CSV table of N, CA and C in Angstrom, one decimal:
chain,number,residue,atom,x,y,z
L,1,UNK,N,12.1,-24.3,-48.7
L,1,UNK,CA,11.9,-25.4,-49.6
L,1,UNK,C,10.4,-25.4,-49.9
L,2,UNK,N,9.6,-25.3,-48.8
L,2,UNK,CA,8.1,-25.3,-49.2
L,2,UNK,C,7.5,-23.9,-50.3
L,3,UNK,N,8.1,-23.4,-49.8
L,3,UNK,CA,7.8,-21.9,-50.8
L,3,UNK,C,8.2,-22.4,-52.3
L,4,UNK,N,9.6,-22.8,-52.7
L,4,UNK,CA,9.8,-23.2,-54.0
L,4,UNK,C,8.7,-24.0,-54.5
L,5,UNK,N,8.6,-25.3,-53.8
L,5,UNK,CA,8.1,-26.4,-54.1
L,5,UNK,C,6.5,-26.1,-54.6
L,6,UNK,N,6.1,-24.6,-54.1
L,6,UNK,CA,4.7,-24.2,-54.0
L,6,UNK,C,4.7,-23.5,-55.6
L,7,UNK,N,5.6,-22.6,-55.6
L,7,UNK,CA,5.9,-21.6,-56.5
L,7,UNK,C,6.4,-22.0,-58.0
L,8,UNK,N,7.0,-22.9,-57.8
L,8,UNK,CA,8.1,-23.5,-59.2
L,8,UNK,C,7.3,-23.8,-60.5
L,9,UNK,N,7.5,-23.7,-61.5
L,9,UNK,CA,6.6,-24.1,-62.8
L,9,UNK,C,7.2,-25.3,-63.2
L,10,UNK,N,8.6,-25.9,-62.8
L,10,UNK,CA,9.3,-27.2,-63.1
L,10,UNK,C,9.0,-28.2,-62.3
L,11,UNK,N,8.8,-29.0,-62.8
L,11,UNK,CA,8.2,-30.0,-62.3
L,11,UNK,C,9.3,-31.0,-61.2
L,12,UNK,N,10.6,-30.9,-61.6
L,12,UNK,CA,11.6,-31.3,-61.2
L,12,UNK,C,12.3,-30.8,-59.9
L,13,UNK,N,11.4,-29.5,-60.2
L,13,UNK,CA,12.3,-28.5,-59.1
L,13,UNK,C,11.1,-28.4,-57.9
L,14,UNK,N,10.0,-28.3,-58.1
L,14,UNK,CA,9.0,-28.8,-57.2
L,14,UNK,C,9.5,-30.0,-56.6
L,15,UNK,N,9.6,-30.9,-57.4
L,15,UNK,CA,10.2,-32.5,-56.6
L,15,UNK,C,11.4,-32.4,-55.8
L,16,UNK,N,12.0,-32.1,-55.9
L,16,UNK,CA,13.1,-31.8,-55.2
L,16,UNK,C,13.1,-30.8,-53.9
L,17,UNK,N,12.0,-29.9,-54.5
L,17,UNK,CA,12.2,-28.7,-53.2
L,17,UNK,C,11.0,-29.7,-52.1
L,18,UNK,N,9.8,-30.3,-52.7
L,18,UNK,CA,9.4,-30.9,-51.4
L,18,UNK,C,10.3,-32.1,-50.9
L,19,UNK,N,11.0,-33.1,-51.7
L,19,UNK,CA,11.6,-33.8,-51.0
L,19,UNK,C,12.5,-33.3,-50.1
L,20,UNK,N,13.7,-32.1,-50.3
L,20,UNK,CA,14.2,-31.5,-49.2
L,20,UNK,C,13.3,-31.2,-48.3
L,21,UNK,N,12.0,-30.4,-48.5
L,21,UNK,CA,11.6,-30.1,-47.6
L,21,UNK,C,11.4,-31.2,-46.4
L,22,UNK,N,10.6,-32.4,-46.8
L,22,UNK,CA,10.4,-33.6,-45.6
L,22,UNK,C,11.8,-33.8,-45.2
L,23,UNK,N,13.0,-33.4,-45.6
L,23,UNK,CA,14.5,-33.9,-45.1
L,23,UNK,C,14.6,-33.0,-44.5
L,24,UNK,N,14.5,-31.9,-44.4
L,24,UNK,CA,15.0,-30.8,-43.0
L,24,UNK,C,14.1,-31.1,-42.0
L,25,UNK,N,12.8,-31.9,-42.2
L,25,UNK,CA,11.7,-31.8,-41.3
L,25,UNK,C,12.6,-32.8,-40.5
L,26,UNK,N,12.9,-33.7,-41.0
L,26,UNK,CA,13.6,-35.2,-40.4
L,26,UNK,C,14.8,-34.8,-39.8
L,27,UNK,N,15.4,-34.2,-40.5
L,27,UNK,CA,17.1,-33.2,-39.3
L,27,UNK,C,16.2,-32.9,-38.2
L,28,UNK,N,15.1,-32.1,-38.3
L,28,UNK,CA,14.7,-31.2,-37.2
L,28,UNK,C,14.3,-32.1,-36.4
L,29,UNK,N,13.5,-33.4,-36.7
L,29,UNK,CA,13.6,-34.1,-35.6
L,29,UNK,C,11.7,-33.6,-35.2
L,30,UNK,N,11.3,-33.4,-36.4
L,30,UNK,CA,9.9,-33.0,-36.5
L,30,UNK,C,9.0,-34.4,-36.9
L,31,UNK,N,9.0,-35.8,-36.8
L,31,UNK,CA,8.4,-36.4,-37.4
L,31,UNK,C,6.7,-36.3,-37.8
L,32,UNK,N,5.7,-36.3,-37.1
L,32,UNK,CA,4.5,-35.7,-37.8
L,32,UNK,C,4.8,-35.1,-38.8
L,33,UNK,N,4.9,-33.8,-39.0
L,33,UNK,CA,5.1,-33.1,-40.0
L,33,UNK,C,6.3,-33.8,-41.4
L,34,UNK,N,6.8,-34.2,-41.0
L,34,UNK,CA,7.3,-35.5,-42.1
L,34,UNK,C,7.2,-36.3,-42.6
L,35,UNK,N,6.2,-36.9,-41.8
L,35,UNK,CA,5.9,-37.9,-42.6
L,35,UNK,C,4.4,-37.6,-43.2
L,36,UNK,N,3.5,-36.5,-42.6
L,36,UNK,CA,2.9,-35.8,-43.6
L,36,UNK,C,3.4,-35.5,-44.7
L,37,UNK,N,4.6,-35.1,-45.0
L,37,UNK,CA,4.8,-34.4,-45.9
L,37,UNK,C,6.0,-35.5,-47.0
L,38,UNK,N,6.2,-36.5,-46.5
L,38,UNK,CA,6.6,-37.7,-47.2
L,38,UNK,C,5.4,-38.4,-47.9
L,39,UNK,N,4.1,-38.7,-47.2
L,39,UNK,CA,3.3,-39.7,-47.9
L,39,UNK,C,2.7,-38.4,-49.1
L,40,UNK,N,2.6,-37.2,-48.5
L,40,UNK,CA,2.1,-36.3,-49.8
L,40,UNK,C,3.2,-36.5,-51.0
L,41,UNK,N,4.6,-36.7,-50.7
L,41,UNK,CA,5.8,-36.9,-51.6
L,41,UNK,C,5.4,-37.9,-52.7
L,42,UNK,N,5.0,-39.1,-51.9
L,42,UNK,CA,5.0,-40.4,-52.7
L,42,UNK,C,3.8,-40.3,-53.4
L,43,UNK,N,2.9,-39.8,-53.0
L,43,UNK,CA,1.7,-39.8,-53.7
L,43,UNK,C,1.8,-38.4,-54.8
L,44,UNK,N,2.4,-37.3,-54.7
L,44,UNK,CA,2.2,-36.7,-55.8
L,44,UNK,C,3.6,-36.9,-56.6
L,45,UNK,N,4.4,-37.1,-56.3
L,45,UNK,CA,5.7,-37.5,-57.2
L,45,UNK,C,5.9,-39.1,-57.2
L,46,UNK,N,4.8,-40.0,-57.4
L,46,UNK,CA,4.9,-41.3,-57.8
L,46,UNK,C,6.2,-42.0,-58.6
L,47,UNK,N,6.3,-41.0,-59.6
L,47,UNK,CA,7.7,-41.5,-60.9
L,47,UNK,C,9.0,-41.0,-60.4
L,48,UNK,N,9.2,-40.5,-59.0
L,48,UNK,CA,10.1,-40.0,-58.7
L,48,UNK,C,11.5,-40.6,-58.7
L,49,UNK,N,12.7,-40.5,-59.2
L,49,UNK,CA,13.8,-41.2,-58.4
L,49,UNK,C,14.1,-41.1,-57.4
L,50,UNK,N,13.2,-40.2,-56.7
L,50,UNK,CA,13.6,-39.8,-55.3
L,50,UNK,C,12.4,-40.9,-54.1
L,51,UNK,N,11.7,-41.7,-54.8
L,51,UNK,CA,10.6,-42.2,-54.1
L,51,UNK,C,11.2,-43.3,-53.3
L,52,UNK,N,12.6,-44.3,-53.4
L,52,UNK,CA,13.5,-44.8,-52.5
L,52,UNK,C,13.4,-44.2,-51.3
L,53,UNK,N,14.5,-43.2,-51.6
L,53,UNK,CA,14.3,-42.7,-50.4
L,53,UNK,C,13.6,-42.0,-49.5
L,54,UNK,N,12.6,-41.8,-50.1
L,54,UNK,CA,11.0,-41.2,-49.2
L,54,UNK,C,10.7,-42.2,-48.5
L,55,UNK,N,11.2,-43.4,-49.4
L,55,UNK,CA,9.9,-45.3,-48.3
L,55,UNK,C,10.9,-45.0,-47.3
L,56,UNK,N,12.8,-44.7,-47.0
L,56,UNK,CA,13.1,-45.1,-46.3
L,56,UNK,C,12.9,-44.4,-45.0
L,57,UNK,N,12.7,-42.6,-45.6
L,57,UNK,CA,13.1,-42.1,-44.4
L,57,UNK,C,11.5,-42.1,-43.8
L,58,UNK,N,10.5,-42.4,-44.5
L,58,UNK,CA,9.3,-42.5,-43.7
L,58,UNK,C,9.2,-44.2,-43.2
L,59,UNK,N,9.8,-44.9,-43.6
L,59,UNK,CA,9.7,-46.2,-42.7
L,59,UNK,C,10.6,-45.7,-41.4
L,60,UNK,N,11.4,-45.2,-41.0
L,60,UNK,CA,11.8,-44.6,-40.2
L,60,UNK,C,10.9,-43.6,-38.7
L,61,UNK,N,10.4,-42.9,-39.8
L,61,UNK,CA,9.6,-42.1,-39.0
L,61,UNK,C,8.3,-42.4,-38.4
L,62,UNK,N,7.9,-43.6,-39.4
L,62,UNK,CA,6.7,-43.7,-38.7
L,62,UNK,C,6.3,-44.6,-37.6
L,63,UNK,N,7.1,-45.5,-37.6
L,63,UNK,CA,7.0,-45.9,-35.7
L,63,UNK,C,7.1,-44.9,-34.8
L,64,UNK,N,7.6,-43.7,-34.9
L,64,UNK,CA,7.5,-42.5,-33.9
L,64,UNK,C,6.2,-42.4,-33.7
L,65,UNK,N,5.9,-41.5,-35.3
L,65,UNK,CA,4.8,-41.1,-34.9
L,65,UNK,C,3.7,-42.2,-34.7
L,66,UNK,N,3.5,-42.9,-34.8
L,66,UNK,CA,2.2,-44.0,-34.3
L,66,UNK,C,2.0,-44.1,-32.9
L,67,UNK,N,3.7,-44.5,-32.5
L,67,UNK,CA,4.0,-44.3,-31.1
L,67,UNK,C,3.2,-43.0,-30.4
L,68,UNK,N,3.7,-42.1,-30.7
L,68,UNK,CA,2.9,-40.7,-30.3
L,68,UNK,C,1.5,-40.8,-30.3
L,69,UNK,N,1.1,-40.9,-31.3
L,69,UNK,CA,-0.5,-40.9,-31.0
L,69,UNK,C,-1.3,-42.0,-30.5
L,70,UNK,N,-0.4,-42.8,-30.5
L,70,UNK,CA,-0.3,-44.1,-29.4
L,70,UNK,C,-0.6,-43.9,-27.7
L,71,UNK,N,0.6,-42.9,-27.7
L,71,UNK,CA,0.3,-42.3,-26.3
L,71,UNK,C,0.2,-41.3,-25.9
L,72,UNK,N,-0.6,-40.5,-26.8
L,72,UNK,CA,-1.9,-39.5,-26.9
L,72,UNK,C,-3.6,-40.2,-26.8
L,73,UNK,N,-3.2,-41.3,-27.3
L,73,UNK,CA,-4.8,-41.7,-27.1
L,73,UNK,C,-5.6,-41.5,-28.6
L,74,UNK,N,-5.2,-41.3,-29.5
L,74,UNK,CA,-5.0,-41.3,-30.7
L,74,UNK,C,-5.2,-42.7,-31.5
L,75,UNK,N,-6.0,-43.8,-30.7
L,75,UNK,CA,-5.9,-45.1,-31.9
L,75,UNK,C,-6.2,-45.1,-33.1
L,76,UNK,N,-7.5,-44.7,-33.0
L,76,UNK,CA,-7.6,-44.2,-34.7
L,76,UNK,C,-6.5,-43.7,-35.7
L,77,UNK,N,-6.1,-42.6,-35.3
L,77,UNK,CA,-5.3,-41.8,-36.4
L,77,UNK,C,-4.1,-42.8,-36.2
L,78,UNK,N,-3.5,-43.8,-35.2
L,78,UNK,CA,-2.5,-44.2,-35.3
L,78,UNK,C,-2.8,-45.3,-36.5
L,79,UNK,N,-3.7,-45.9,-36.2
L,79,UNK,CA,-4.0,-47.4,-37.1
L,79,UNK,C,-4.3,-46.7,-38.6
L,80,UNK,N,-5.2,-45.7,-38.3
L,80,UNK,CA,-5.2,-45.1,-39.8
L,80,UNK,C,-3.4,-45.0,-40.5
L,81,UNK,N,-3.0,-45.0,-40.1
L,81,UNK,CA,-1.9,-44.3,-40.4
L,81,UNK,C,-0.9,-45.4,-41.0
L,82,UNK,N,-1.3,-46.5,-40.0
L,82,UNK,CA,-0.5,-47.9,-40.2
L,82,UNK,C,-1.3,-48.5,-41.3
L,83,UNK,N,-2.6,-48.1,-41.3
L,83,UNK,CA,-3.4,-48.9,-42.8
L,83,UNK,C,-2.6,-48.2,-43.9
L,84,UNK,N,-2.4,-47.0,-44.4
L,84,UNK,CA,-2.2,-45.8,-45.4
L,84,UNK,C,-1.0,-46.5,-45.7
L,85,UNK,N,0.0,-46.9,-44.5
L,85,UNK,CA,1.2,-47.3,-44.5
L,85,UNK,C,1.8,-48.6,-44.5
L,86,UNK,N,0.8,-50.0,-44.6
L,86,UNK,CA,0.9,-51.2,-44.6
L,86,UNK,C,2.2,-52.0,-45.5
L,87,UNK,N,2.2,-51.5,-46.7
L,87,UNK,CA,2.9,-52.4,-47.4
L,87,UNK,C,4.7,-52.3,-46.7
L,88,UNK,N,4.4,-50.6,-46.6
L,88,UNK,CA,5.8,-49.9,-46.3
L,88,UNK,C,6.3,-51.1,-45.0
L,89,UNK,N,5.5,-50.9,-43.8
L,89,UNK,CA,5.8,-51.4,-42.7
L,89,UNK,C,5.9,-52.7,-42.6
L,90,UNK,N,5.4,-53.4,-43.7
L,90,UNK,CA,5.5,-55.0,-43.5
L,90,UNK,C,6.7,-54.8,-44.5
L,91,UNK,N,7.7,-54.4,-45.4
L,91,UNK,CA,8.8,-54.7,-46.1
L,91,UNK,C,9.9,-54.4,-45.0
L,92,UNK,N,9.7,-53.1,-44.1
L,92,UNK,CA,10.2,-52.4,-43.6
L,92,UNK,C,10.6,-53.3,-42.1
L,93,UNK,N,9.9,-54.1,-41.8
L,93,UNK,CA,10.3,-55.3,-40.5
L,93,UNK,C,10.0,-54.3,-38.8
L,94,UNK,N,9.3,-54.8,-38.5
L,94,UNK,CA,9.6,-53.5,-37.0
L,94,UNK,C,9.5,-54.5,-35.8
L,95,UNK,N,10.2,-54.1,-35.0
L,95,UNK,CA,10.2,-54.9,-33.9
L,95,UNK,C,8.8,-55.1,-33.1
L,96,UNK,N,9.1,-56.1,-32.3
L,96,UNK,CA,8.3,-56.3,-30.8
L,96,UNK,C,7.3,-55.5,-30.5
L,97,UNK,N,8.1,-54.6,-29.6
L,97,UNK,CA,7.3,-53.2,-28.8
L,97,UNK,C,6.3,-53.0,-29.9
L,98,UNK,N,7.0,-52.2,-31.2
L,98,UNK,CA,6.0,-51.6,-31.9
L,98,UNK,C,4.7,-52.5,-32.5
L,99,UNK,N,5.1,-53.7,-32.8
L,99,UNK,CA,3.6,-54.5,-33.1
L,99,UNK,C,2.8,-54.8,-32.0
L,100,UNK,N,3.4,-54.6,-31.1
L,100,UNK,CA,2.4,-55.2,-29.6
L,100,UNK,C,1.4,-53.8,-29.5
L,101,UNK,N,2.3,-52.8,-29.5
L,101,UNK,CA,1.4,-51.4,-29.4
L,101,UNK,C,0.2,-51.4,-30.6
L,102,UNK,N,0.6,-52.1,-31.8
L,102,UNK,CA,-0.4,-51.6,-32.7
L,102,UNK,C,-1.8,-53.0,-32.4
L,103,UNK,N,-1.1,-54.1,-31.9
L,103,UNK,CA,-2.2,-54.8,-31.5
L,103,UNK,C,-3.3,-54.6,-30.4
L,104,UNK,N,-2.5,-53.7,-29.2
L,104,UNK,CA,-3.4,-53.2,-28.1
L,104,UNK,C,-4.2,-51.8,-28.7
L,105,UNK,N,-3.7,-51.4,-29.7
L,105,UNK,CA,-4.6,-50.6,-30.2
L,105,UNK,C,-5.8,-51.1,-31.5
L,106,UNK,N,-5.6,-52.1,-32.2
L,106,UNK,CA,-6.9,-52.7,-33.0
L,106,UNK,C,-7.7,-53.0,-31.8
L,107,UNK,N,-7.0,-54.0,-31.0
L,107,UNK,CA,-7.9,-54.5,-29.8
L,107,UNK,C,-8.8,-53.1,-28.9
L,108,UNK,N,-8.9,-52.3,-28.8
L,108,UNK,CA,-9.1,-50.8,-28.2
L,108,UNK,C,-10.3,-50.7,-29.4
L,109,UNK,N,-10.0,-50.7,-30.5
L,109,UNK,CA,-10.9,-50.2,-31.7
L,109,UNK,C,-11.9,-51.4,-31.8
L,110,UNK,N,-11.5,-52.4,-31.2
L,110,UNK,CA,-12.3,-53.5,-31.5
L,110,UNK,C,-12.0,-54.3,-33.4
L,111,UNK,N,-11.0,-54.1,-33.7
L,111,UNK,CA,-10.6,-54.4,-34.9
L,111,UNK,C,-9.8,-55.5,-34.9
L,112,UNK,N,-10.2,-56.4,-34.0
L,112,UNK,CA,-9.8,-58.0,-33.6
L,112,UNK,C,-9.3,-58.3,-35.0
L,113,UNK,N,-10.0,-58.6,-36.6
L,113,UNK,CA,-9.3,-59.6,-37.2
L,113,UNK,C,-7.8,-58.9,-37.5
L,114,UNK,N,-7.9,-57.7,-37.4
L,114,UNK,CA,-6.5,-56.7,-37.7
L,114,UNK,C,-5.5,-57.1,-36.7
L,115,UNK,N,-5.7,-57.2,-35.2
L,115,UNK,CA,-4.7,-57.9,-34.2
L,115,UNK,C,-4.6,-59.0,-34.4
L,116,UNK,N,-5.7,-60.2,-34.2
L,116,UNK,CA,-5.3,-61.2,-34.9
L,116,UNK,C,-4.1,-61.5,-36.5
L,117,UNK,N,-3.8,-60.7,-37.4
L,117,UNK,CA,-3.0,-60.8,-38.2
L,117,UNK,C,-1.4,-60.7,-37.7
L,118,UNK,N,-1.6,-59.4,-37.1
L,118,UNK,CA,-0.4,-59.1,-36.4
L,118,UNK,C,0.1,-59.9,-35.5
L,119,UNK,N,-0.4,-60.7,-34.6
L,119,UNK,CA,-0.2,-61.5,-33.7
L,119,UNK,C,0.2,-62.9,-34.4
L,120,UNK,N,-0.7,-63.2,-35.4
L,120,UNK,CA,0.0,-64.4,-36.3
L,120,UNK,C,1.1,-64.0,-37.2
L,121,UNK,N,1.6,-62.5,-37.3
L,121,UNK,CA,2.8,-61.8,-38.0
L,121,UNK,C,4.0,-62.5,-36.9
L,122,UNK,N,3.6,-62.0,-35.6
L,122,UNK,CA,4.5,-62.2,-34.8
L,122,UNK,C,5.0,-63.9,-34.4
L,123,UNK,N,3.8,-64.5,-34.3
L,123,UNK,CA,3.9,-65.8,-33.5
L,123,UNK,C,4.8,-66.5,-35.1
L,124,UNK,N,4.6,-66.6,-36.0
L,124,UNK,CA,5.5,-66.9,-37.8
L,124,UNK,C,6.9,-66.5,-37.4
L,125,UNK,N,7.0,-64.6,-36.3
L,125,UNK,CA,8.6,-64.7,-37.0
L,125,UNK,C,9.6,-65.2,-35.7
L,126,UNK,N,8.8,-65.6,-34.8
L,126,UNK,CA,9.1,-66.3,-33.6
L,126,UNK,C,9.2,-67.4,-33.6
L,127,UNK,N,9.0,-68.0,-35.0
L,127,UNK,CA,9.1,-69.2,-34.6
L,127,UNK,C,10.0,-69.9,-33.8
L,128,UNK,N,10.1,-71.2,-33.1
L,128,UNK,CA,11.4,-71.9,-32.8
L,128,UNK,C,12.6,-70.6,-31.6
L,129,UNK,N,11.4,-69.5,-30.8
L,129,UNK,CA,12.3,-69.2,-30.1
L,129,UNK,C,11.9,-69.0,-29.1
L,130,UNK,N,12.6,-68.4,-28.2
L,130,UNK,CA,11.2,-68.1,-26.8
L,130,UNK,C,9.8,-66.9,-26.5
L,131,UNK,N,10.3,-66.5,-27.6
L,131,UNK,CA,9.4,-65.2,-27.6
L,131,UNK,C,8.2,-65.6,-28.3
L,132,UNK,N,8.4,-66.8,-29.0
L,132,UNK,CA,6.7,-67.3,-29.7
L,132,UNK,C,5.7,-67.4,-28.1
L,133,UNK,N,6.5,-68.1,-27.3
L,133,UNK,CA,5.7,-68.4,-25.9
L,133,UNK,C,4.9,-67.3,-25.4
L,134,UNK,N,5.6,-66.1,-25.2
L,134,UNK,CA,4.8,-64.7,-25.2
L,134,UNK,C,3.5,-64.3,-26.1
L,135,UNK,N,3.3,-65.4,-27.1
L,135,UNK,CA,1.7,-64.6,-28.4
L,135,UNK,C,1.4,-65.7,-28.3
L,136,UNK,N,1.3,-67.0,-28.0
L,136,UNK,CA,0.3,-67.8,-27.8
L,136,UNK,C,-1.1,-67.4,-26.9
L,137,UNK,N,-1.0,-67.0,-26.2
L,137,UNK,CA,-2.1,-66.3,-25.2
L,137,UNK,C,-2.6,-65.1,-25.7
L,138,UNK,N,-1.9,-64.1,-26.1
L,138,UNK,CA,-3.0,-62.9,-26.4
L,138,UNK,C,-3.3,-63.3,-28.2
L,139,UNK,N,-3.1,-64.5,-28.6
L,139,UNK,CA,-3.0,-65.2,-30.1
L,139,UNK,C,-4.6,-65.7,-29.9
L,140,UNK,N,-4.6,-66.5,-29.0
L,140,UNK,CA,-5.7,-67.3,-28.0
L,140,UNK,C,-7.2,-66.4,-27.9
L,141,UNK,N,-6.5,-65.4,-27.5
L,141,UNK,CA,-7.8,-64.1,-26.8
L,141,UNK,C,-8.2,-63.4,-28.3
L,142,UNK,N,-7.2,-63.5,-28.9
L,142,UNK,CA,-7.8,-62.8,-30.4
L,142,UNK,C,-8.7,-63.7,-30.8
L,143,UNK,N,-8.6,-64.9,-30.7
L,143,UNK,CA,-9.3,-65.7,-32.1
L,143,UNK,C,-10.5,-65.7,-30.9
L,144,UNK,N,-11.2,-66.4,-30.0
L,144,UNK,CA,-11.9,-65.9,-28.8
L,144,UNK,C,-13.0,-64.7,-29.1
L,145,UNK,N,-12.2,-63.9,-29.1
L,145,UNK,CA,-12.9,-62.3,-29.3
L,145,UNK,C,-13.8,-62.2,-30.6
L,146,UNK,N,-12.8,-63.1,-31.6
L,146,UNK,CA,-13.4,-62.9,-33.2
L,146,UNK,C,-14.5,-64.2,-33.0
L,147,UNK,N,-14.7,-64.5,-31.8
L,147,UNK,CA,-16.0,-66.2,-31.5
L,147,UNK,C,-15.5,-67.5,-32.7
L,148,UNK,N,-14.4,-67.4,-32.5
L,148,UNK,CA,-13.3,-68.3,-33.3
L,148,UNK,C,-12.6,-69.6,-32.2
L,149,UNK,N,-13.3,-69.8,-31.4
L,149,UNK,CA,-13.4,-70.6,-30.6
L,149,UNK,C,-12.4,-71.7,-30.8
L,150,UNK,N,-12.4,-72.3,-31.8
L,150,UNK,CA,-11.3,-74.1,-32.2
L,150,UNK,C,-10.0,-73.0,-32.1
L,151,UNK,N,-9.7,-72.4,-33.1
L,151,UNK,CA,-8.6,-72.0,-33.5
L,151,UNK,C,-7.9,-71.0,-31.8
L,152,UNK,N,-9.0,-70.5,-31.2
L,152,UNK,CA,-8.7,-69.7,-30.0
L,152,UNK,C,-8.2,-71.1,-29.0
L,153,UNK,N,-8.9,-72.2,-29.4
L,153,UNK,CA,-8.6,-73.0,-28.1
L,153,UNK,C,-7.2,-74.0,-28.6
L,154,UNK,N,-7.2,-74.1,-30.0
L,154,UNK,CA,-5.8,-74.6,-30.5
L,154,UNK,C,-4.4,-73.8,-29.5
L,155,UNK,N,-4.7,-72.5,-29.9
L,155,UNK,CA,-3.5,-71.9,-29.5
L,155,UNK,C,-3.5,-71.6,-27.6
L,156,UNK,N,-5.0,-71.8,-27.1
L,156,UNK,CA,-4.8,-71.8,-25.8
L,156,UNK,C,-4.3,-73.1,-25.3
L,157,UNK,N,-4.4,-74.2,-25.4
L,157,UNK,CA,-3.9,-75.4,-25.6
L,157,UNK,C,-2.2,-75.8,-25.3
L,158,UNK,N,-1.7,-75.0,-27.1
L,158,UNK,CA,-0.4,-75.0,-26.8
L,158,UNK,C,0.6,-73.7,-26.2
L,159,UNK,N,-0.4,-72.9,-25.7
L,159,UNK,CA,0.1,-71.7,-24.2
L,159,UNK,C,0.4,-72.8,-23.2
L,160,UNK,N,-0.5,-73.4,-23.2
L,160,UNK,CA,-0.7,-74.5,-21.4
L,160,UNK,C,0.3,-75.4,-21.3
L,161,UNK,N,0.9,-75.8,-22.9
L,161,UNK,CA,1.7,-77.4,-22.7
L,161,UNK,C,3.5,-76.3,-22.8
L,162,UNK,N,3.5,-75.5,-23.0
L,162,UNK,CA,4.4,-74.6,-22.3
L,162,UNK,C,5.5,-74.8,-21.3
């Protein structure tokens, strides 16, 4: 598919041969390389009707890969990656695990107001359950960090009355 997609003078048929191509990457179970080759999709075949399903299968894949370079040591390229990828990921809903890892990684980069967002992502979709009680404290330590002191001690506050 990469060969066509390289080769073809149709514009149509280029589109199609790289979108297969990111789709056997995804069978294969290759994510880097797919979702490389999905955000190159969306960005050079913008008008595509195929651009659905590129958000989907790369909303898919990219919690992997973040993960991975997550636990490679890789915060940079992970958060880079989550920036490039922002709108996708916030339509796209991701659990728990994965926003806590992208928070311990802004916090790592020192990119506190960025954890702080995500942590006020999380503590909003918690509301009213028990798992809000778990982001009041590292909610606390964000605003803190950012020398956001009232708003750090609001939420330390209601950690304590817990």
């Amino acid at each position: 598919y990469a060969a066509i997609g390289r080769r073809s003078q149709l514009r149509n048929l280029r589109e199609e041969a790289f979108f297969k191509e990111a789709l056997a990457l995804f069978l294969a179970e290759e994510p880097q390389a797919c979702v490389e080759r999905l955000m190159r999709f969306r960005c050079d075949f913008a008008a595509s009707p195929l651009q659905r399903e590129a958000a989907i299968l790369l909303s898919r894949q990219l919690p992997i890969v973040v993960e991975q370079l997550l636990a490679q040591g890789n915060d940079l390229q992970a958060v880079v990656l989550v920036e490039q990828n922002r709108e996708l990921l916030l339509a796209s809903g991701y659990d728990r695990a994965f926003l806590n890892s992208l928070v311990r990684a802004f916090d790592r980069l020192g990119l506190y107001e960025r954890s702080s967002r995500v942590l006020l992502y999380l503590f909003d979709q918690s509301a009213g359950t028990p798992d809000q009680q778990e982001v009041f404290l590292p909610l606390a330590q964000s605003f803190m960090q950012r020398d956001q002191y009232l708003a750090g001690g609001d939420y330390a506050r209601q950690y304590l009355r817990q």
